[in-house]
Amino acid sequence: MSSNTPYAAHGAAHVAQLAVNSIGHPVIMVDKDGFITFANAEAENFFRSSAAMLARHRLADFVPFGSPMLSLVEQVRERRAPFNEYRVDISSPRLGPDKAVDIYVAPVSELPGSVVVMLQERSMAEKIDRQMTHRGAARSVTGLAAMLAHEIKNPLSGIRGAAQLLEQVVSDDDRALARLITEETDRIVALVDRMEVFSDDRPVDREPVNIHIVLDHVKAIAKSGFASHIKIVEEYDPSLPLILANRDQLVQVFLNLVKNAAEAIGDSSGGEIRLTTAFRPGIRFSVPGTRERVSLPMEFCVHDNGPGVPEDIQSIIFDPFITTKQNGSGLGLALVAKIVGAHGGIVECDSSSRGTTFRILMPAWRGEGEDTESQRT
């Protein structure tokens, strides 16, 4: 290595510390005895103590007794594999009230028993809250749809029938107006029909489903129609376990997402949609208002290289009637969130000017007498 490199000038350890300090989240290292051996600047702010003070204490001195953070650290030590846990409550007099964080823990291979812990505030926790908001909004649409079906569809049938009769007896100039009434009536009926999907809360049949069969079916539909001009790339994890789901509803979910991706790309050259699947055993989140922690290791993504979702609607994109399309109803993604939520999962949207990724996290199906990890083949 040349002597004029930054590493030679400052030392690799110093450069590494600079790099970790530049991370905008608290990062600490905990040794095999539970003592904090390193803390970056953000960790000092988070724990309200200097790095020197932190180094004289165990992690257990700073978080509540029985905190999931401590059990997660032990789990990573035992399994020697990284784990994530979302929405962990570590509120305490020292750290303050309403302290919910996402925790990322990874083993340090060069130091047996040591782990690196990174904390992230206001990330997945907020996304989970929004999932609950999406479900509440869907319930509101459910009531509205039931009302519209009764109060609007019946009168519309009469209006449509009258317009068809008028079309037969009026002059040529007025016939176009009568036809316009019929077409607009049909459009309103179609909108109400789409909203009625929300009002159907009957339980659906579920069975073990191979997600790759679902995605292949969706790809075949897309390539034979609306995405015939777009390259669709598959990046599948062939060892994925099954999920307990309604196949038709999952087809509806991914067909919506792939169609949105195709519409975002439009007629631009070089358009590409990527369908990816992965197994993330360390992904868990705490259910708001309960002590329950749910594992969501199944990750399914639909990515496009379109222009991205406008920033001002990214946080509300799953709400009903939110759309950027000129003739869109704004119900497609709301329905996606409703179906995914009914299957015990969550859906996220990450977007920039380089493209958009819709990411679905769902639980794996557990066969009788088997745990999630053993379902992998």
Coordinates of N, CA and C in Angstrom, one line a residue, residues 45-246:
N45 N -25.0 10.2 21.9 CA -26.2 11.0 22.0 C -27.4 10.2 22.4
F46 N -27.5 9.0 21.8 CA -28.7 8.2 22.1 C -28.7 7.7 23.6
F47 N -27.6 7.3 24.1 CA -27.5 6.8 25.5 C -27.2 7.9 26.5
R48 N -27.0 9.1 26.0 CA -26.8 10.3 26.8 C -25.6 10.1 27.8
S49 N -24.6 9.5 27.2 CA -23.3 9.2 27.9 C -22.2 9.3 27.0
S50 N -21.0 9.6 27.5 CA -19.8 9.7 26.7 C -19.4 8.2 26.4
A51 N -18.5 8.1 25.3 CA -18.0 6.8 25.0 C -17.2 6.2 26.2
A52 N -16.5 7.0 26.9 CA -15.7 6.6 28.0 C -16.6 6.1 29.1
M53 N -17.7 6.7 29.4 CA -18.7 6.3 30.4 C -19.4 5.0 29.9
L54 N -19.7 4.9 28.7 CA -20.4 3.7 28.2 C -19.4 2.5 28.3
A55 N -18.2 2.7 28.1 CA -17.2 1.6 28.1 C -17.0 1.0 29.5
R56 N -17.5 1.7 30.6 CA -17.4 1.2 31.9 C -18.7 0.5 32.3
H57 N -19.6 0.3 31.4 CA -20.9 -0.3 31.8 C -21.3 -1.4 30.8
R58 N -22.1 -2.3 31.3 CA -22.7 -3.3 30.5 C -23.9 -2.7 29.7
L59 N -24.3 -3.3 28.6 CA -25.5 -2.9 27.9 C -26.7 -3.0 28.7
A60 N -26.7 -4.0 29.6 CA -27.9 -4.2 30.5 C -28.1 -3.1 31.4
D61 N -27.1 -2.2 31.7 CA -27.2 -1.1 32.6 C -28.0 0.0 31.9
F62 N -28.2 0.0 30.6 CA -28.8 1.1 29.9 C -30.2 0.8 29.3
V63 N -30.5 -0.5 29.3 CA -31.9 -0.8 28.7 C -32.7 -1.5 29.8
P64 N -34.0 -1.5 29.7 CA -34.9 -2.1 30.7 C -34.6 -3.6 30.9
F65 N -34.8 -4.1 32.1 CA -34.6 -5.5 32.4 C -35.6 -6.3 31.6
G66 N -35.1 -7.4 31.0 CA -35.9 -8.2 30.2 C -36.1 -7.7 28.8
S67 N -35.4 -6.6 28.4 CA -35.6 -6.0 27.1 C -35.3 -7.0 25.9
P68 N -36.1 -7.0 24.9 CA -35.8 -7.9 23.7 C -34.4 -7.7 23.1
M69 N -33.9 -6.5 23.4 CA -32.5 -6.2 22.8 C -31.5 -7.1 23.4
L70 N -31.6 -7.4 24.7 CA -30.6 -8.3 25.4 C -30.8 -9.7 24.9
S71 N -32.0 -10.2 24.7 CA -32.2 -11.5 24.2 C -31.8 -11.7 22.8
L72 N -31.9 -10.6 22.0 CA -31.5 -10.6 20.6 C -30.0 -10.7 20.6
V73 N -29.2 -10.0 21.4 CA -27.8 -10.1 21.5 C -27.4 -11.5 21.8
E74 N -28.0 -12.2 22.8 CA -27.7 -13.5 23.1 C -28.0 -14.5 22.0
Q75 N -29.1 -14.2 21.3 CA -29.4 -15.1 20.1 C -28.4 -15.0 19.0
V76 N -27.9 -13.8 18.8 CA -26.9 -13.7 17.7 C -25.6 -14.4 18.2
R77 N -25.2 -14.3 19.4 CA -24.0 -15.0 19.9 C -24.2 -16.5 19.7
E78 N -25.3 -17.0 20.1 CA -25.5 -18.4 20.0 C -25.5 -18.9 18.5
R79 N -26.2 -18.2 17.7 CA -26.4 -18.7 16.3 C -25.3 -18.2 15.4
R80 N -24.5 -17.2 15.8 CA -23.5 -16.6 15.0 C -24.0 -16.2 13.7
A81 N -25.1 -15.5 13.7 CA -25.8 -15.0 12.5 C -26.5 -13.7 12.8
P82 N -26.5 -12.8 11.9 CA -27.1 -11.5 12.1 C -28.6 -11.6 12.3
F83 N -29.2 -10.8 13.1 CA -30.7 -10.7 13.3 C -31.1 -9.3 13.3
N84 N -32.4 -9.1 12.8 CA -33.0 -7.7 12.9 C -34.3 -7.9 13.7
E85 N -34.6 -6.9 14.5 CA -35.9 -6.9 15.1 C -36.5 -5.5 15.0
Y86 N -37.8 -5.4 14.6 CA -38.4 -4.0 14.4 C -39.3 -3.7 15.5
R87 N -39.4 -2.4 15.8 CA -40.3 -1.8 16.7 C -40.1 -2.4 18.1
V88 N -38.9 -2.3 18.7 CA -38.6 -2.8 20.0 C -38.7 -1.6 21.0
D89 N -39.5 -1.8 22.0 CA -39.7 -0.7 23.0 C -38.6 -0.8 24.0
I90 N -37.7 0.2 24.1 CA -36.6 0.3 25.1 C -36.8 1.5 26.0
S91 N -38.0 1.9 26.2 CA -38.3 3.1 27.0 C -37.8 2.9 28.4
S92 N -37.2 3.9 29.0 CA -36.7 3.8 30.4 C -36.4 5.2 30.9
P93 N -36.3 5.4 32.2 CA -36.0 6.8 32.7 C -34.7 7.3 32.1
R94 N -33.8 6.5 31.8 CA -32.5 7.0 31.3 C -32.6 7.4 29.8
L95 N -33.3 6.5 29.0 CA -33.4 6.8 27.6 C -34.6 7.6 27.2
G96 N -35.6 7.7 28.1 CA -36.8 8.5 27.8 C -38.0 7.7 27.5
P97 N -39.2 8.3 27.5 CA -40.4 7.6 27.2 C -40.6 7.4 25.7
D98 N -41.5 6.4 25.3 CA -41.9 6.2 23.9 C -40.6 6.0 23.0
K99 N -39.7 5.2 23.5 CA -38.5 4.9 22.7 C -38.6 3.6 22.0
A100 N -39.1 3.7 20.7 CA -39.2 2.5 19.9 C -38.2 2.5 18.8
V101 N -37.4 1.4 18.7 CA -36.3 1.4 17.7 C -36.4 0.1 16.9
D102 N -35.7 0.1 15.8 CA -35.3 -1.1 15.0 C -33.9 -1.5 15.4
I103 N -33.7 -2.7 15.7 CA -32.4 -3.2 16.1 C -31.7 -4.2 15.1
Y104 N -30.5 -3.9 14.8 CA -29.7 -4.8 13.9 C -28.5 -5.3 14.6
V105 N -28.4 -6.6 14.8 CA -27.3 -7.1 15.6 C -26.5 -8.1 14.7
A106 N -25.2 -8.1 14.7 CA -24.4 -9.0 13.9 C -23.2 -9.4 14.7
P107 N -22.7 -10.7 14.5 CA -21.5 -11.1 15.2 C -20.3 -10.5 14.7
V108 N -19.2 -10.4 15.5 CA -17.9 -10.0 15.0 C -17.0 -11.2 14.9
S109 N -16.8 -11.7 13.7 CA -16.1 -12.9 13.5 C -14.7 -13.0 14.2
E110 N -14.0 -11.8 14.1 CA -12.6 -11.8 14.7 C -12.6 -11.7 16.2
L111 N -13.7 -11.4 16.8 CA -13.8 -11.4 18.3 C -14.9 -12.3 18.8
P112 N -14.6 -13.5 19.1 CA -15.7 -14.5 19.5 C -16.5 -13.9 20.7
G113 N -17.8 -14.0 20.6 CA -18.7 -13.5 21.6 C -19.1 -12.1 21.5
S114 N -18.3 -11.3 20.7 CA -18.6 -9.9 20.5 C -19.7 -9.7 19.4
V115 N -20.5 -8.7 19.6 CA -21.5 -8.4 18.5 C -21.5 -6.8 18.3
V116 N -21.9 -6.5 17.1 CA -22.2 -5.1 16.8 C -23.7 -4.8 16.8
V117 N -24.1 -3.8 17.4 CA -25.5 -3.4 17.5 C -25.7 -2.0 16.9
M118 N -26.6 -2.0 15.9 CA -27.0 -0.7 15.4 C -28.5 -0.5 15.7
L119 N -28.8 0.7 16.1 CA -30.2 1.1 16.4 C -30.7 2.1 15.4
Q120 N -32.0 2.0 15.1 CA -32.5 3.0 14.1 C -33.9 3.4 14.6
E121 N -34.1 4.7 14.8 CA -35.3 5.2 15.3 C -36.2 5.7 14.1
R122 N -37.5 5.6 14.3 CA -38.5 6.2 13.3 C -38.3 5.6 11.9
S123 N -38.1 4.3 11.8 CA -38.0 3.8 10.4 C -39.1 2.7 10.3
M124 N -38.8 1.5 10.6 CA -39.9 0.5 10.4 C -41.0 0.7 11.4
A125 N -40.7 1.3 12.6 CA -41.8 1.6 13.5 C -42.8 2.4 12.9
E126 N -42.4 3.5 12.2 CA -43.4 4.3 11.5 C -44.1 3.6 10.4
K127 N -43.4 2.7 9.7 CA -44.1 2.0 8.6 C -45.1 1.0 9.2
I128 N -44.9 0.4 10.3 CA -45.9 -0.4 10.9 C -47.1 0.4 11.3
D129 N -46.9 1.6 11.9 CA -48.0 2.5 12.2 C -48.8 2.8 11.0
R130 N -48.1 3.0 9.9 CA -48.8 3.4 8.7 C -49.6 2.2 8.2
Q131 N -49.1 0.9 8.4 CA -49.9 -0.3 8.0 C -51.2 -0.3 8.7
M132 N -51.2 0.1 10.0 CA -52.4 0.1 10.8 C -53.3 1.2 10.3
T133 N -52.8 2.3 9.9 CA -53.6 3.4 9.3 C -54.2 2.9 8.0
H134 N -53.4 2.2 7.2 CA -53.9 1.7 5.9 C -55.1 0.8 6.1
R135 N -55.0 -0.1 7.1 CA -56.1 -1.0 7.4 C -57.3 -0.3 7.9
G136 N -57.1 0.8 8.7 CA -58.2 1.6 9.2 C -58.9 2.3 8.0
A137 N -58.1 2.8 7.1 CA -58.7 3.5 5.9 C -59.4 2.5 5.1
A138 N -58.9 1.3 4.9 CA -59.6 0.3 4.2 C -61.0 -0.1 4.8
R139 N -61.0 -0.1 6.1 CA -62.3 -0.3 6.8 C -63.3 0.8 6.5
S140 N -62.8 2.0 6.5 CA -63.6 3.2 6.1 C -64.2 3.0 4.7
V141 N -63.4 2.6 3.8 CA -63.8 2.4 2.4 C -64.8 1.2 2.4
T142 N -64.7 0.3 3.3 CA -65.6 -0.8 3.3 C -67.0 -0.3 3.6
G143 N -67.2 0.5 4.6 CA -68.5 1.1 4.9 C -69.0 2.0 3.8
L144 N -68.1 2.8 3.2 CA -68.5 3.6 2.1 C -69.0 2.8 0.9
A145 N -68.2 1.7 0.6 CA -68.6 0.9 -0.6 C -70.0 0.3 -0.4
A146 N -70.2 -0.2 0.8 CA -71.5 -0.8 1.1 C -72.7 0.2 0.9
M147 N -72.4 1.4 1.3 CA -73.4 2.5 1.2 C -73.6 2.8 -0.3
L148 N -72.5 3.0 -1.0 CA -72.6 3.3 -2.4 C -73.3 2.2 -3.3
A149 N -73.0 1.0 -2.9 CA -73.6 -0.1 -3.7 C -75.1 0.0 -3.6
H150 N -75.6 0.4 -2.4 CA -77.1 0.4 -2.3 C -77.7 1.8 -2.8
E151 N -77.0 2.9 -2.5 CA -77.6 4.2 -2.7 C -77.3 4.7 -4.1
I152 N -76.2 4.2 -4.8 CA -75.9 4.7 -6.1 C -76.1 3.7 -7.2
K153 N -75.8 2.5 -7.1 CA -75.8 1.6 -8.2 C -77.3 1.4 -8.7
N154 N -78.2 1.3 -7.8 CA -79.6 1.2 -8.2 C -80.1 2.3 -9.1
P155 N -79.9 3.6 -8.6 CA -80.3 4.7 -9.4 C -79.5 4.8 -10.7
L156 N -78.3 4.4 -10.7 CA -77.5 4.4 -11.9 C -78.0 3.5 -13.0
S157 N -78.6 2.4 -12.6 CA -79.2 1.4 -13.5 C -80.3 2.1 -14.2
G158 N -81.1 2.8 -13.5 CA -82.3 3.5 -14.1 C -81.8 4.6 -15.1
I159 N -80.8 5.4 -14.7 CA -80.2 6.4 -15.5 C -79.7 5.8 -16.8
R160 N -78.9 4.7 -16.7 CA -78.4 4.0 -17.9 C -79.5 3.5 -18.8
G161 N -80.5 2.9 -18.2 CA -81.6 2.4 -19.1 C -82.3 3.6 -19.8
A162 N -82.5 4.7 -19.1 CA -83.2 5.8 -19.7 C -82.3 6.4 -20.9
A163 N -81.0 6.5 -20.6 CA -80.1 7.0 -21.7 C -80.1 6.1 -22.9
Q164 N -80.2 4.8 -22.7 CA -80.2 3.9 -23.9 C -81.5 4.1 -24.7
L165 N -82.6 4.3 -24.0 CA -83.9 4.6 -24.7 C -83.8 5.9 -25.4
L166 N -83.2 6.9 -24.8 CA -83.1 8.2 -25.5 C -82.2 8.1 -26.7
E167 N -81.2 7.3 -26.6 CA -80.3 7.1 -27.8 C -81.0 6.6 -29.0
Q168 N -82.1 5.9 -28.8 CA -82.9 5.3 -29.9 C -83.8 6.3 -30.6
V169 N -84.2 7.4 -29.9 CA -85.3 8.3 -30.4 C -84.8 9.7 -30.6
V170 N -83.6 10.1 -30.1 CA -83.2 11.5 -30.3 C -82.5 11.6 -31.6
S171 N -82.2 12.9 -32.0 CA -81.5 13.2 -33.2 C -80.0 12.7 -33.1
D172 N -79.3 12.7 -34.3 CA -78.0 12.3 -34.3 C -77.1 13.2 -33.4
D173 N -77.4 14.5 -33.4 CA -76.6 15.4 -32.5 C -76.7 15.0 -31.0
D174 N -77.9 14.7 -30.6 CA -78.2 14.4 -29.2 C -77.8 13.0 -28.9
R175 N -77.7 12.1 -29.9 CA -77.4 10.7 -29.6 C -76.0 10.6 -29.0
A176 N -75.1 11.4 -29.4 CA -73.7 11.4 -28.8 C -73.8 11.7 -27.3
L177 N -74.7 12.7 -27.0 CA -74.8 13.0 -25.5 C -75.4 11.9 -24.7
A178 N -76.4 11.2 -25.3 CA -77.0 10.1 -24.6 C -76.0 9.0 -24.4
R179 N -75.1 8.8 -25.5 CA -74.1 7.7 -25.4 C -73.0 8.1 -24.3
L180 N -72.8 9.4 -24.2 CA -71.8 9.9 -23.1 C -72.4 9.6 -21.7
I181 N -73.7 9.8 -21.6 CA -74.3 9.5 -20.3 C -74.2 8.0 -20.0
T182 N -74.4 7.1 -20.9 CA -74.2 5.7 -20.7 C -72.8 5.3 -20.4
E183 N -71.8 5.9 -21.1 CA -70.4 5.6 -20.8 C -70.0 6.1 -19.4
E184 N -70.4 7.3 -19.0 CA -70.0 7.8 -17.7 C -70.7 7.0 -16.6
T185 N -71.9 6.6 -16.9 CA -72.6 5.7 -15.9 C -71.9 4.4 -15.7
D186 N -71.4 3.8 -16.8 CA -70.7 2.6 -16.7 C -69.4 2.8 -15.9
R187 N -68.7 3.9 -16.1 CA -67.5 4.2 -15.4 C -67.7 4.3 -13.9
I188 N -68.8 5.0 -13.5 CA -69.1 5.1 -12.1 C -69.4 3.7 -11.5
V189 N -70.2 2.9 -12.2 CA -70.5 1.6 -11.7 C -69.3 0.7 -11.5
A190 N -68.3 0.9 -12.5 CA -67.1 0.1 -12.4 C -66.3 0.5 -11.2
L191 N -66.3 1.8 -10.9 CA -65.6 2.3 -9.7 C -66.2 1.8 -8.4
V192 N -67.5 1.8 -8.3 CA -68.2 1.2 -7.2 C -68.0 -0.3 -7.0
D193 N -67.9 -1.0 -8.2 CA -67.6 -2.4 -8.1 C -66.2 -2.6 -7.5
R194 N -65.3 -1.8 -7.9 CA -63.9 -2.0 -7.4 C -63.9 -1.7 -5.9
M195 N -64.7 -0.7 -5.4 CA -64.8 -0.4 -4.0 C -65.4 -1.5 -3.2
E196 N -66.3 -2.2 -3.9 CA -67.1 -3.3 -3.2 C -66.1 -4.4 -2.8
V197 N -65.0 -4.5 -3.4 CA -64.0 -5.5 -3.0 C -63.6 -5.3 -1.5
F198 N -63.6 -4.1 -1.1 CA -63.2 -3.8 0.3 C -64.3 -4.3 1.3
S199 N -65.5 -4.3 0.8 CA -66.6 -4.7 1.7 C -66.8 -6.2 1.9
D200 N -66.0 -6.9 1.1 CA -66.1 -8.4 1.2 C -65.1 -8.9 2.3
D201 N -65.5 -9.0 3.5 CA -64.7 -9.5 4.6 C -64.9 -10.9 5.0
R202 N -65.5 -11.7 4.1 CA -65.7 -13.1 4.3 C -64.3 -13.8 4.4
P203 N -64.1 -14.7 5.3 CA -62.9 -15.5 5.3 C -62.6 -16.2 4.0
V204 N -61.4 -16.2 3.5 CA -61.1 -16.9 2.3 C -60.3 -18.2 2.6
D205 N -60.4 -19.1 1.6 CA -59.7 -20.4 1.8 C -58.2 -20.2 1.6
R206 N -57.4 -20.8 2.5 CA -56.0 -20.6 2.3 C -55.4 -22.0 2.3
E207 N -54.3 -22.1 1.7 CA -53.5 -23.4 1.5 C -52.1 -23.1 1.4
P208 N -51.2 -24.0 1.6 CA -49.8 -23.8 1.3 C -49.5 -23.4 -0.1
V209 N -48.9 -22.3 -0.3 CA -48.7 -21.8 -1.7 C -47.2 -21.6 -2.0
N210 N -46.7 -22.0 -3.2 CA -45.4 -21.7 -3.6 C -45.4 -20.3 -4.3
I211 N -44.8 -19.3 -3.7 CA -44.9 -17.9 -4.3 C -44.3 -17.8 -5.7
H212 N -43.4 -18.7 -6.0 CA -42.8 -18.6 -7.4 C -43.8 -19.1 -8.4
I213 N -44.7 -19.9 -8.1 CA -45.7 -20.3 -9.1 C -46.6 -19.1 -9.3
V214 N -46.9 -18.4 -8.2 CA -47.8 -17.2 -8.3 C -47.1 -16.1 -9.2
L215 N -45.8 -15.9 -8.9 CA -45.0 -14.9 -9.7 C -44.9 -15.3 -11.1
D216 N -44.7 -16.5 -11.4 CA -44.6 -17.0 -12.8 C -45.9 -16.8 -13.5
H217 N -47.0 -17.0 -12.9 CA -48.3 -16.8 -13.5 C -48.5 -15.3 -13.8
V218 N -48.2 -14.5 -12.8 CA -48.3 -13.0 -13.0 C -47.4 -12.5 -14.2
K219 N -46.2 -13.1 -14.2 CA -45.3 -12.7 -15.3 C -45.8 -13.1 -16.7
A220 N -46.4 -14.3 -16.7 CA -47.0 -14.7 -18.0 C -48.1 -13.8 -18.5
I221 N -49.0 -13.4 -17.5 CA -50.1 -12.4 -17.9 C -49.5 -11.1 -18.3
A222 N -48.5 -10.6 -17.6 CA -47.9 -9.3 -17.9 C -47.2 -9.3 -19.3
K223 N -46.5 -10.4 -19.6 CA -45.7 -10.5 -20.9 C -46.7 -10.7 -22.1
S224 N -47.8 -11.2 -21.8 CA -48.8 -11.4 -22.9 C -49.6 -10.2 -23.1
G225 N -49.5 -9.2 -22.3 CA -50.3 -8.0 -22.4 C -49.6 -6.7 -22.2
F226 N -49.9 -6.1 -21.0 CA -49.5 -4.7 -20.7 C -48.0 -4.5 -20.6
A227 N -47.2 -5.6 -20.3 CA -45.7 -5.5 -20.2 C -45.0 -6.3 -21.3
S228 N -45.6 -6.4 -22.4 CA -45.0 -7.2 -23.5 C -43.7 -6.6 -24.0
H229 N -43.5 -5.3 -23.8 CA -42.3 -4.5 -24.3 C -41.3 -4.3 -23.2
I230 N -41.5 -4.9 -22.0 CA -40.6 -4.6 -20.9 C -39.9 -5.9 -20.5
K231 N -38.6 -5.8 -20.2 CA -37.9 -6.9 -19.7 C -38.2 -7.2 -18.2
I232 N -38.6 -8.5 -17.9 CA -38.9 -8.9 -16.6 C -37.9 -9.9 -16.1
V233 N -37.2 -9.5 -15.1 CA -36.1 -10.4 -14.6 C -36.5 -11.0 -13.3
E234 N -36.2 -12.3 -13.2 CA -36.5 -13.1 -11.9 C -35.2 -13.3 -11.1
E235 N -35.3 -13.0 -9.9 CA -34.2 -13.3 -8.9 C -34.8 -14.0 -7.7
Y236 N -34.9 -15.3 -7.9 CA -35.6 -16.1 -6.9 C -34.7 -16.9 -6.0
D237 N -35.1 -17.0 -4.7 CA -34.4 -18.0 -3.8 C -35.1 -19.3 -3.9
P238 N -34.5 -20.3 -4.5 CA -35.2 -21.6 -4.8 C -35.5 -22.4 -3.5
S239 N -34.9 -22.0 -2.4 CA -35.1 -22.8 -1.2 C -36.2 -22.2 -0.3
L240 N -37.0 -21.2 -0.8 CA -38.0 -20.6 0.0 C -39.1 -21.7 0.5
P241 N -39.5 -21.6 1.7 CA -40.6 -22.4 2.2 C -41.9 -21.9 1.6
L242 N -43.0 -22.6 1.8 CA -44.3 -22.2 1.4 C -44.9 -21.1 2.3
I243 N -45.9 -20.5 1.8 CA -46.7 -19.6 2.7 C -48.1 -20.0 2.7
L244 N -48.8 -19.8 3.8 CA -50.2 -20.1 3.9 C -51.0 -18.9 3.4
A245 N -51.7 -19.1 2.2 CA -52.3 -17.9 1.6 C -53.4 -18.4 0.6
N246 N -54.1 -17.4 0.2 CA -55.1 -17.6 -0.9 C -54.4 -17.2 -2.2

